[in-house]
Amino acid sequence: MRPNQQAGVGRALGDGMGATGQFVADIVVPLLGVDPELEDGFRTEPISAPRGMVLTTDLFTVDPVQFPGGSLGTIAASGTINDLVASGARPVYATLGLLASETVDAQVLYRCLKDLADLFAENGVQVVCGDTKTHQYPEPMLVFSMSGLGIPVHEEPLSLSMAQHGDDLWITGPLGGHSIAVLSAREGLGFERGVVSDCIPLAHAVLPLVERRWIHAARDLTRGGLVAAAADGVRATGTAWLFQYEAIRVPIQVRAASEMLGLDPLALTNEGSMLVAAPPAHRAAIGDHLAQFPETAQAQVVGSVTAEPSHTAWLERDGTVLAMPLADGLGIPRLC
């Protein structure tokens, strides 16, 4: 970073005349590698995409914007990449809309942008354009509006509706860490000493499964967690999805915090775990592949898709099969 890029860092973004513009010119543009001469639109390099492209968009905000295991930038990059991967596409481009309070410390904003830029660089994603706006109120402190563009790996879509009778249901990592880490950091509950967010892109681990046609469907377990994703899967296929409670990995600290707070860990937001439906014939190969990556080393088969018509997902626990109801709400704002 050039010496003059320190201007504004460590101060509130709204301090001084033109501080926002200076921050954008000196920090945002070089940090994200955006061409400062760009107009409002970006013309991509020629892309051979006979199957079309996959486009995703999302808003990201979290309180606090920095938490154990990541920041708003970590969430925005991971969420954008994982949405494209779960759609069967290789992420290529992203755009960023940044809404910031004038009271936000520029060092905090820099950290969030640096986290975003680093993850995009590691995953071959180029930020090609964006926009920045400020407002005078303390909340929301930061909002990142992201759009992502990816190239489909195959002509067939990767969607929950493609899950088939007999498919294994995998979860690629432990559940609940993100929600508990953010909530604990926000409320000072102390769990953050043992719980960190799972926030991470899964392209390196999951895309090879798509390329080899080993999986039928994928869904990242963000808002509503496993419960919401399972409900979406049932609606998409019209079949029963049966999960084994004992097979679902929930760290002991997350389970303890959830019990204390009256939360269902299966309904908590995650930012680095996916639900994957795959034929049992590929079970050993999928397990061996996912075990190679730290982010999916704890992947495990947790259930199956059945042929029985159903309007709800089911959870087998201690020999009893119960409906998996959707949560009414967690009361935890700004998780993702």
mmCIF file of C-alpha atoms in Angstrom:
data_model
loop_
_atom_site.group_PDB
_atom_site.id
_atom_site.type_symbol
_atom_site.label_atom_id
_atom_site.label_comp_id
_atom_site.label_asym_id
_atom_site.label_seq_id
_atom_site.Cartn_x
_atom_site.Cartn_y
_atom_site.Cartn_z
ATOM 1 C CA MET A 1 0.000 0.000 0.000
ATOM 2 C CA ARG A 2 1.443 3.386 -0.973
ATOM 3 C CA PRO A 3 2.103 5.878 1.869
ATOM 4 C CA ASN A 4 -0.713 8.211 0.842
ATOM 5 C CA GLN A 5 -3.119 5.278 1.047
ATOM 6 C CA GLN A 6 -2.972 5.586 4.813
ATOM 7 C CA ALA A 7 -5.044 8.766 4.589
ATOM 8 C CA GLY A 8 -8.361 8.210 6.280
ATOM 9 C CA VAL A 9 -7.446 4.813 7.713
ATOM 10 C CA GLY A 10 -8.056 4.789 11.464
ATOM 11 C CA ARG A 11 -10.502 7.709 11.232
ATOM 12 C CA ALA A 12 -14.229 7.765 10.747
ATOM 13 C CA LEU A 13 -15.089 7.604 7.063
ATOM 14 C CA GLY A 14 -16.985 10.889 7.251
ATOM 15 C CA ASP A 15 -14.148 12.864 8.888
ATOM 16 C CA GLY A 16 -12.886 15.658 6.686
ATOM 17 C CA MET A 17 -13.971 17.047 3.337
ATOM 18 C CA GLY A 18 -13.827 14.426 0.601
ATOM 19 C CA ALA A 19 -12.760 11.629 2.952
ATOM 20 C CA THR A 20 -15.051 9.113 1.275
ATOM 21 C CA GLY A 21 -13.819 9.883 -2.214
ATOM 22 C CA GLN A 22 -10.229 9.739 -1.018
ATOM 23 C CA PHE A 23 -10.818 6.372 0.633
ATOM 24 C CA VAL A 24 -12.364 4.992 -2.542
ATOM 25 C CA ALA A 25 -9.553 6.297 -4.760
ATOM 26 C CA ASP A 26 -6.666 5.406 -2.450
ATOM 27 C CA ILE A 27 -7.923 2.228 -0.803
ATOM 28 C CA VAL A 28 -10.936 0.593 -2.456
ATOM 29 C CA VAL A 29 -9.809 0.800 -6.087
ATOM 30 C CA PRO A 30 -6.271 -0.600 -5.617
ATOM 31 C CA LEU A 31 -7.335 -3.103 -2.951
ATOM 32 C CA LEU A 32 -10.005 -4.696 -5.152
ATOM 33 C CA GLY A 33 -7.992 -4.298 -8.333
ATOM 34 C CA VAL A 34 -10.756 -2.334 -10.052
ATOM 35 C CA ASP A 35 -9.776 -0.267 -13.090
ATOM 36 C CA PRO A 36 -10.222 3.385 -11.975
ATOM 37 C CA GLU A 37 -11.008 4.376 -15.585
ATOM 38 C CA LEU A 38 -14.065 2.123 -15.800
ATOM 39 C CA GLU A 39 -17.388 3.625 -16.791
ATOM 40 C CA ASP A 40 -20.677 2.497 -15.244
ATOM 41 C CA GLY A 41 -20.562 -0.822 -17.085
ATOM 42 C CA PHE A 42 -17.930 -3.498 -17.582
ATOM 43 C CA ARG A 43 -17.460 -5.413 -20.815
ATOM 44 C CA THR A 44 -16.219 -8.920 -20.068
ATOM 45 C CA GLU A 45 -13.517 -10.715 -21.961
ATOM 46 C CA PRO A 46 -14.931 -13.094 -24.609
ATOM 47 C CA ILE A 47 -16.331 -16.120 -22.763
ATOM 48 C CA SER A 48 -17.237 -19.400 -24.430
ATOM 49 C CA ALA A 49 -20.458 -20.183 -22.600
ATOM 50 C CA PRO A 50 -22.837 -22.147 -24.844
ATOM 51 C CA ARG A 51 -24.760 -23.128 -21.714
ATOM 52 C CA GLY A 52 -25.284 -19.498 -20.766
ATOM 53 C CA MET A 53 -24.146 -17.926 -17.522
ATOM 54 C CA VAL A 54 -25.271 -18.065 -13.885
ATOM 55 C CA LEU A 55 -25.981 -14.757 -12.152
ATOM 56 C CA THR A 56 -26.516 -14.299 -8.423
ATOM 57 C CA THR A 57 -27.139 -11.266 -6.236
ATOM 58 C CA ASP A 58 -27.338 -10.777 -2.475
ATOM 59 C CA LEU A 59 -27.121 -8.197 0.297
ATOM 60 C CA PHE A 60 -24.749 -8.789 3.202
ATOM 61 C CA THR A 61 -24.692 -7.082 6.579
ATOM 62 C CA VAL A 62 -23.682 -8.319 10.003
ATOM 63 C CA ASP A 63 -23.457 -6.972 13.559
ATOM 64 C CA PRO A 64 -20.643 -6.787 14.549
ATOM 65 C CA VAL A 65 -18.915 -6.370 11.188
ATOM 66 C CA GLN A 66 -15.861 -8.205 12.578
ATOM 67 C CA PHE A 67 -16.320 -11.426 14.534
ATOM 68 C CA PRO A 68 -14.372 -14.577 15.473
ATOM 69 C CA GLY A 69 -13.458 -16.234 12.198
ATOM 70 C CA GLY A 70 -14.184 -13.425 9.771
ATOM 71 C CA SER A 71 -15.795 -10.143 8.842
ATOM 72 C CA LEU A 72 -18.482 -8.739 6.591
ATOM 73 C CA GLY A 73 -16.026 -9.100 3.703
ATOM 74 C CA THR A 74 -15.522 -12.784 4.484
ATOM 75 C CA ILE A 75 -19.276 -13.327 4.438
ATOM 76 C CA ALA A 76 -19.814 -11.374 1.210
ATOM 77 C CA ALA A 77 -17.072 -13.209 -0.698
ATOM 78 C CA SER A 78 -17.999 -16.636 0.678
ATOM 79 C CA GLY A 79 -21.714 -16.130 0.099
ATOM 80 C CA THR A 80 -21.256 -14.943 -3.470
ATOM 81 C CA ILE A 81 -18.896 -17.794 -4.366
ATOM 82 C CA ASN A 82 -20.937 -20.473 -2.602
ATOM 83 C CA ASP A 83 -24.206 -19.378 -4.242
ATOM 84 C CA LEU A 84 -22.600 -19.836 -7.663
ATOM 85 C CA VAL A 85 -20.992 -23.153 -6.733
ATOM 86 C CA ALA A 86 -24.307 -24.492 -5.399
ATOM 87 C CA SER A 87 -25.798 -23.543 -8.774
ATOM 88 C CA GLY A 88 -23.161 -25.605 -10.562
ATOM 89 C CA ALA A 89 -21.117 -22.665 -11.827
ATOM 90 C CA ARG A 90 -17.486 -21.624 -11.624
ATOM 91 C CA PRO A 91 -17.309 -18.038 -10.221
ATOM 92 C CA VAL A 92 -15.647 -15.528 -12.545
ATOM 93 C CA TYR A 93 -16.776 -11.943 -11.913
ATOM 94 C CA ALA A 94 -18.303 -9.950 -9.078
ATOM 95 C CA THR A 95 -19.610 -6.436 -8.533
ATOM 96 C CA LEU A 96 -19.737 -4.590 -5.219
ATOM 97 C CA GLY A 97 -22.176 -1.984 -3.972
ATOM 98 C CA LEU A 98 -20.943 -0.503 -0.691
ATOM 99 C CA LEU A 99 -23.220 1.418 1.676
ATOM 100 C CA ALA A 100 -21.367 2.813 4.702
ATOM 101 C CA SER A 101 -22.210 4.971 7.671
ATOM 102 C CA GLU A 102 -20.071 8.110 7.901
ATOM 103 C CA THR A 103 -19.280 7.003 11.456
ATOM 104 C CA VAL A 104 -17.611 3.737 10.444
ATOM 105 C CA ASP A 105 -13.926 3.588 11.248
ATOM 106 C CA ALA A 106 -12.004 3.447 7.994
ATOM 107 C CA GLN A 107 -9.642 0.806 9.393
ATOM 108 C CA VAL A 108 -12.614 -1.483 10.016
ATOM 109 C CA LEU A 109 -13.862 -0.893 6.479
ATOM 110 C CA TYR A 110 -10.373 -1.559 5.137
ATOM 111 C CA ARG A 111 -10.241 -4.883 7.008
ATOM 112 C CA CYS A 112 -13.594 -5.984 5.587
ATOM 113 C CA LEU A 113 -12.580 -5.033 2.047
ATOM 114 C CA LYS A 114 -9.204 -6.749 2.443
ATOM 115 C CA ASP A 115 -10.893 -9.972 3.572
ATOM 116 C CA LEU A 116 -13.212 -9.818 0.566
ATOM 117 C CA ALA A 117 -10.388 -9.077 -1.868
ATOM 118 C CA ASP A 118 -8.186 -11.876 -0.525
ATOM 119 C CA LEU A 119 -10.893 -14.545 -0.801
ATOM 120 C CA PHE A 120 -11.885 -13.463 -4.289
ATOM 121 C CA ALA A 121 -8.238 -13.566 -5.386
ATOM 122 C CA GLU A 122 -7.789 -17.051 -3.910
ATOM 123 C CA ASN A 123 -10.828 -18.254 -5.859
ATOM 124 C CA GLY A 124 -10.112 -16.574 -9.190
ATOM 125 C CA VAL A 125 -12.924 -14.032 -8.952
ATOM 126 C CA GLN A 126 -12.407 -10.535 -10.352
ATOM 127 C CA VAL A 127 -14.288 -7.533 -8.959
ATOM 128 C CA VAL A 128 -15.039 -5.562 -12.109
ATOM 129 C CA CYS A 129 -17.140 -2.594 -11.003
ATOM 130 C CA GLY A 130 -19.212 -1.183 -8.177
ATOM 131 C CA ASP A 131 -20.492 1.863 -6.369
ATOM 132 C CA THR A 132 -20.103 3.497 -2.948
ATOM 133 C CA LYS A 133 -22.627 5.506 -0.942
ATOM 134 C CA THR A 134 -22.501 6.913 2.595
ATOM 135 C CA HIS A 135 -25.216 7.926 5.032
ATOM 136 C CA GLN A 136 -25.130 10.007 8.206
ATOM 137 C CA TYR A 137 -26.682 7.519 10.642
ATOM 138 C CA PRO A 138 -24.771 5.047 12.821
ATOM 139 C CA GLU A 139 -26.819 2.059 11.590
ATOM 140 C CA PRO A 140 -26.461 0.141 9.414
ATOM 141 C CA MET A 141 -22.727 0.517 9.749
ATOM 142 C CA LEU A 142 -21.928 -1.396 6.538
ATOM 143 C CA VAL A 143 -23.890 -3.106 3.781
ATOM 144 C CA PHE A 144 -22.263 -4.940 0.879
ATOM 145 C CA SER A 145 -24.449 -5.535 -2.161
ATOM 146 C CA MET A 146 -22.875 -8.254 -4.285
ATOM 147 C CA SER A 147 -23.586 -9.690 -7.703
ATOM 148 C CA GLY A 148 -21.665 -12.687 -8.982
ATOM 149 C CA LEU A 149 -21.330 -14.141 -12.470
ATOM 150 C CA GLY A 150 -20.262 -17.719 -13.124
ATOM 151 C CA ILE A 151 -19.853 -20.208 -15.960
ATOM 152 C CA PRO A 152 -21.956 -23.396 -15.641
ATOM 153 C CA VAL A 153 -19.843 -26.521 -15.415
ATOM 154 C CA HIS A 154 -22.405 -28.677 -17.240
ATOM 155 C CA GLU A 155 -25.516 -28.147 -19.312
ATOM 156 C CA GLU A 156 -27.687 -29.801 -16.668
ATOM 157 C CA PRO A 157 -28.580 -27.432 -13.829
ATOM 158 C CA LEU A 158 -27.503 -28.174 -10.294
ATOM 159 C CA SER A 159 -30.636 -27.589 -8.258
ATOM 160 C CA LEU A 160 -32.525 -29.182 -5.400
ATOM 161 C CA SER A 161 -35.157 -30.440 -7.837
ATOM 162 C CA MET A 162 -32.495 -32.735 -9.367
ATOM 163 C CA ALA A 163 -32.120 -34.762 -6.150
ATOM 164 C CA GLN A 164 -33.266 -38.351 -6.712
ATOM 165 C CA HIS A 165 -34.775 -41.186 -4.715
ATOM 166 C CA GLY A 166 -32.020 -43.003 -2.841
ATOM 167 C CA ASP A 167 -29.550 -40.109 -2.878
ATOM 168 C CA ASP A 168 -27.276 -39.677 0.113
ATOM 169 C CA LEU A 169 -27.643 -36.350 1.886
ATOM 170 C CA TRP A 170 -24.269 -34.938 2.909
ATOM 171 C CA ILE A 171 -23.398 -31.968 5.104
ATOM 172 C CA THR A 172 -19.909 -30.682 4.330
ATOM 173 C CA GLY A 173 -19.095 -29.329 7.793
ATOM 174 C CA PRO A 174 -20.247 -28.787 11.396
ATOM 175 C CA LEU A 175 -23.303 -26.611 11.932
ATOM 176 C CA GLY A 176 -24.061 -23.508 13.970
ATOM 177 C CA GLY A 177 -20.624 -21.992 14.523
ATOM 178 C CA HIS A 178 -21.287 -18.830 12.542
ATOM 179 C CA SER A 179 -24.495 -17.860 14.326
ATOM 180 C CA ILE A 180 -23.132 -18.524 17.809
ATOM 181 C CA ALA A 181 -19.826 -16.731 17.095
ATOM 182 C CA VAL A 182 -21.600 -13.611 15.810
ATOM 183 C CA LEU A 183 -24.254 -13.599 18.528
ATOM 184 C CA SER A 184 -21.675 -14.129 21.266
ATOM 185 C CA ALA A 185 -19.435 -11.349 19.944
ATOM 186 C CA ARG A 186 -22.404 -8.994 19.675
ATOM 187 C CA GLU A 187 -23.816 -9.705 23.137
ATOM 188 C CA GLY A 188 -20.559 -10.487 24.986
ATOM 189 C CA LEU A 189 -21.679 -14.000 25.946
ATOM 190 C CA GLY A 190 -18.164 -15.448 26.048
ATOM 191 C CA PHE A 191 -18.738 -18.322 23.627
ATOM 192 C CA GLU A 192 -16.490 -16.635 21.065
ATOM 193 C CA ARG A 193 -13.494 -17.970 22.997
ATOM 194 C CA GLY A 194 -14.371 -21.483 21.813
ATOM 195 C CA VAL A 195 -16.572 -20.947 18.760
ATOM 196 C CA VAL A 196 -15.589 -19.332 15.470
ATOM 197 C CA SER A 197 -17.541 -18.774 12.276
ATOM 198 C CA ASP A 198 -17.337 -21.428 9.561
ATOM 199 C CA CYS A 199 -17.293 -18.646 6.947
ATOM 200 C CA ILE A 200 -15.291 -19.851 3.914
ATOM 201 C CA PRO A 201 -15.725 -20.365 0.152
ATOM 202 C CA LEU A 202 -16.262 -23.997 -0.860
ATOM 203 C CA ALA A 203 -15.366 -23.784 -4.550
ATOM 204 C CA HIS A 204 -12.090 -25.734 -4.293
ATOM 205 C CA ALA A 205 -13.766 -28.603 -2.436
ATOM 206 C CA VAL A 206 -17.180 -28.809 -4.112
ATOM 207 C CA LEU A 207 -16.653 -27.803 -7.751
ATOM 208 C CA PRO A 208 -14.658 -30.985 -8.560
ATOM 209 C CA LEU A 209 -17.697 -33.009 -7.422
ATOM 210 C CA VAL A 210 -19.797 -31.066 -9.909
ATOM 211 C CA GLU A 211 -17.236 -31.499 -12.680
ATOM 212 C CA ARG A 212 -17.128 -35.283 -12.158
ATOM 213 C CA ARG A 213 -20.954 -35.484 -12.089
ATOM 214 C CA TRP A 214 -20.838 -37.091 -8.665
ATOM 215 C CA ILE A 215 -23.630 -34.959 -7.165
ATOM 216 C CA HIS A 216 -27.200 -34.071 -8.142
ATOM 217 C CA ALA A 217 -27.899 -31.050 -5.944
ATOM 218 C CA ALA A 218 -26.308 -28.613 -3.499
ATOM 219 C CA ARG A 219 -27.482 -25.805 -1.257
ATOM 220 C CA ASP A 220 -25.436 -23.611 1.076
ATOM 221 C CA LEU A 221 -26.846 -23.634 4.595
ATOM 222 C CA THR A 222 -27.186 -19.912 5.203
ATOM 223 C CA ARG A 223 -30.358 -18.287 6.510
ATOM 224 C CA GLY A 224 -32.509 -20.908 8.218
ATOM 225 C CA GLY A 225 -29.676 -23.449 8.189
ATOM 226 C CA LEU A 226 -30.300 -27.130 7.510
ATOM 227 C CA VAL A 227 -33.977 -26.841 8.403
ATOM 228 C CA ALA A 228 -34.691 -24.275 5.678
ATOM 229 C CA ALA A 229 -32.586 -26.079 3.052
ATOM 230 C CA ALA A 230 -34.293 -29.401 3.783
ATOM 231 C CA ALA A 231 -37.721 -27.779 3.494
ATOM 232 C CA ASP A 232 -36.716 -26.308 0.127
ATOM 233 C CA GLY A 233 -35.535 -29.736 -1.014
ATOM 234 C CA VAL A 234 -38.804 -31.382 -0.067
ATOM 235 C CA ARG A 235 -40.790 -28.705 -1.883
ATOM 236 C CA ALA A 236 -38.586 -29.014 -4.976
ATOM 237 C CA THR A 237 -38.854 -32.806 -5.232
ATOM 238 C CA GLY A 238 -42.136 -33.646 -3.497
ATOM 239 C CA THR A 239 -40.367 -36.480 -1.695
ATOM 240 C CA ALA A 240 -39.430 -37.124 1.920
ATOM 241 C CA TRP A 241 -35.926 -36.162 3.070
ATOM 242 C CA LEU A 242 -34.995 -38.137 6.177
ATOM 243 C CA PHE A 243 -32.105 -37.020 8.398
ATOM 244 C CA GLN A 244 -30.349 -38.944 11.182
ATOM 245 C CA TYR A 245 -29.907 -36.626 14.148
ATOM 246 C CA GLU A 246 -26.916 -38.486 15.559
ATOM 247 C CA ALA A 247 -25.010 -38.126 12.271
ATOM 248 C CA ILE A 248 -25.292 -34.328 12.130
ATOM 249 C CA ARG A 249 -22.165 -32.674 13.489
ATOM 250 C CA VAL A 250 -22.837 -29.822 15.928
ATOM 251 C CA PRO A 251 -19.802 -28.772 18.020
ATOM 252 C CA ILE A 252 -20.353 -29.249 21.737
ATOM 253 C CA GLN A 253 -19.876 -25.528 22.440
ATOM 254 C CA VAL A 254 -22.500 -24.666 19.813
ATOM 255 C CA ARG A 255 -24.890 -27.228 21.247
ATOM 256 C CA ALA A 256 -24.397 -25.856 24.762
ATOM 257 C CA ALA A 257 -24.914 -22.260 23.635
ATOM 258 C CA SER A 258 -28.005 -23.207 21.655
ATOM 259 C CA GLU A 259 -29.542 -24.980 24.625
ATOM 260 C CA MET A 260 -28.834 -22.008 26.900
ATOM 261 C CA LEU A 261 -30.356 -19.548 24.405
ATOM 262 C CA GLY A 262 -33.283 -21.724 23.386
ATOM 263 C CA LEU A 263 -32.130 -22.040 19.769
ATOM 264 C CA ASP A 264 -32.265 -24.990 17.383
ATOM 265 C CA PRO A 265 -28.698 -25.548 16.089
ATOM 266 C CA LEU A 266 -30.108 -27.140 12.921
ATOM 267 C CA ALA A 267 -31.831 -23.848 12.083
ATOM 268 C CA LEU A 268 -28.809 -21.629 12.684
ATOM 269 C CA THR A 269 -27.134 -19.724 9.850
ATOM 270 C CA ASN A 270 -23.904 -21.155 8.444
ATOM 271 C CA GLU A 271 -21.516 -19.511 5.966
ATOM 272 C CA GLY A 272 -19.221 -22.413 5.062
ATOM 273 C CA SER A 273 -21.371 -25.555 4.984
ATOM 274 C CA MET A 274 -23.429 -27.115 2.199
ATOM 275 C CA LEU A 275 -26.129 -29.731 1.933
ATOM 276 C CA VAL A 276 -25.319 -32.058 -0.989
ATOM 277 C CA ALA A 277 -27.428 -34.805 -2.581
ATOM 278 C CA ALA A 278 -25.434 -37.541 -4.319
ATOM 279 C CA PRO A 279 -25.871 -41.163 -5.455
ATOM 280 C CA PRO A 280 -24.662 -43.749 -2.910
ATOM 281 C CA ALA A 281 -22.436 -45.247 -5.624
ATOM 282 C CA HIS A 282 -20.122 -42.231 -5.232
ATOM 283 C CA ARG A 283 -20.117 -42.225 -1.420
ATOM 284 C CA ALA A 284 -16.544 -43.470 -0.940
ATOM 285 C CA ALA A 285 -15.102 -41.239 -3.671
ATOM 286 C CA ILE A 286 -16.901 -38.159 -2.350
ATOM 287 C CA GLY A 287 -15.764 -38.869 1.187
ATOM 288 C CA ASP A 288 -12.148 -39.328 0.122
ATOM 289 C CA HIS A 289 -12.222 -36.134 -1.934
ATOM 290 C CA LEU A 290 -13.814 -33.906 0.726
ATOM 291 C CA ALA A 291 -11.453 -35.237 3.403
ATOM 292 C CA GLN A 292 -8.553 -33.552 1.564
ATOM 293 C CA PHE A 293 -9.787 -30.021 2.373
ATOM 294 C CA PRO A 294 -9.798 -28.487 5.864
ATOM 295 C CA GLU A 295 -13.155 -26.816 5.182
ATOM 296 C CA THR A 296 -14.836 -30.160 4.347
ATOM 297 C CA ALA A 297 -12.735 -32.620 6.357
ATOM 298 C CA GLN A 298 -15.722 -33.318 8.632
ATOM 299 C CA ALA A 299 -18.188 -33.927 5.789
ATOM 300 C CA GLN A 300 -20.567 -36.770 6.504
ATOM 301 C CA VAL A 301 -23.665 -38.514 5.145
ATOM 302 C CA VAL A 302 -26.528 -37.450 7.420
ATOM 303 C CA GLY A 303 -29.614 -38.746 5.641
ATOM 304 C CA SER A 304 -31.253 -39.813 2.405
ATOM 305 C CA VAL A 305 -33.920 -38.885 -0.128
ATOM 306 C CA THR A 306 -36.825 -41.340 -0.056
ATOM 307 C CA ALA A 307 -39.491 -42.082 -2.668
ATOM 308 C CA GLU A 308 -42.308 -41.391 -0.231
ATOM 309 C CA PRO A 309 -44.341 -38.281 -1.155
ATOM 310 C CA SER A 310 -44.026 -35.626 1.530
ATOM 311 C CA HIS A 311 -44.516 -31.962 2.317
ATOM 312 C CA THR A 312 -41.964 -31.860 5.129
ATOM 313 C CA ALA A 313 -38.495 -33.065 6.018
ATOM 314 C CA TRP A 314 -38.098 -35.646 8.765
ATOM 315 C CA LEU A 315 -35.590 -36.134 11.562
ATOM 316 C CA GLU A 316 -34.948 -39.524 13.160
ATOM 317 C CA ARG A 317 -33.721 -39.208 16.736
ATOM 318 C CA ASP A 318 -33.463 -41.961 19.339
ATOM 319 C CA GLY A 319 -35.564 -44.271 17.161
ATOM 320 C CA THR A 320 -38.365 -41.719 16.757
ATOM 321 C CA VAL A 321 -39.117 -39.947 13.479
ATOM 322 C CA LEU A 322 -40.403 -36.391 13.851
ATOM 323 C CA ALA A 323 -41.215 -33.613 11.408
ATOM 324 C CA MET A 324 -38.486 -30.990 11.036
ATOM 325 C CA PRO A 325 -40.433 -27.722 11.455
ATOM 326 C CA LEU A 326 -39.286 -24.385 10.107
ATOM 327 C CA ALA A 327 -38.152 -21.921 12.770
ATOM 328 C CA ASP A 328 -40.316 -18.826 13.212
ATOM 329 C CA GLY A 329 -37.225 -16.634 13.595
ATOM 330 C CA LEU A 330 -34.012 -16.464 15.561
ATOM 331 C CA GLY A 331 -34.172 -12.887 16.778
ATOM 332 C CA ILE A 332 -30.528 -12.461 15.735
ATOM 333 C CA PRO A 333 -30.202 -9.540 13.309
ATOM 334 C CA ARG A 334 -27.463 -9.026 10.732
ATOM 335 C CA LEU A 335 -26.015 -12.533 10.561
ATOM 336 C CA CYS A 336 -25.315 -12.618 6.836
#
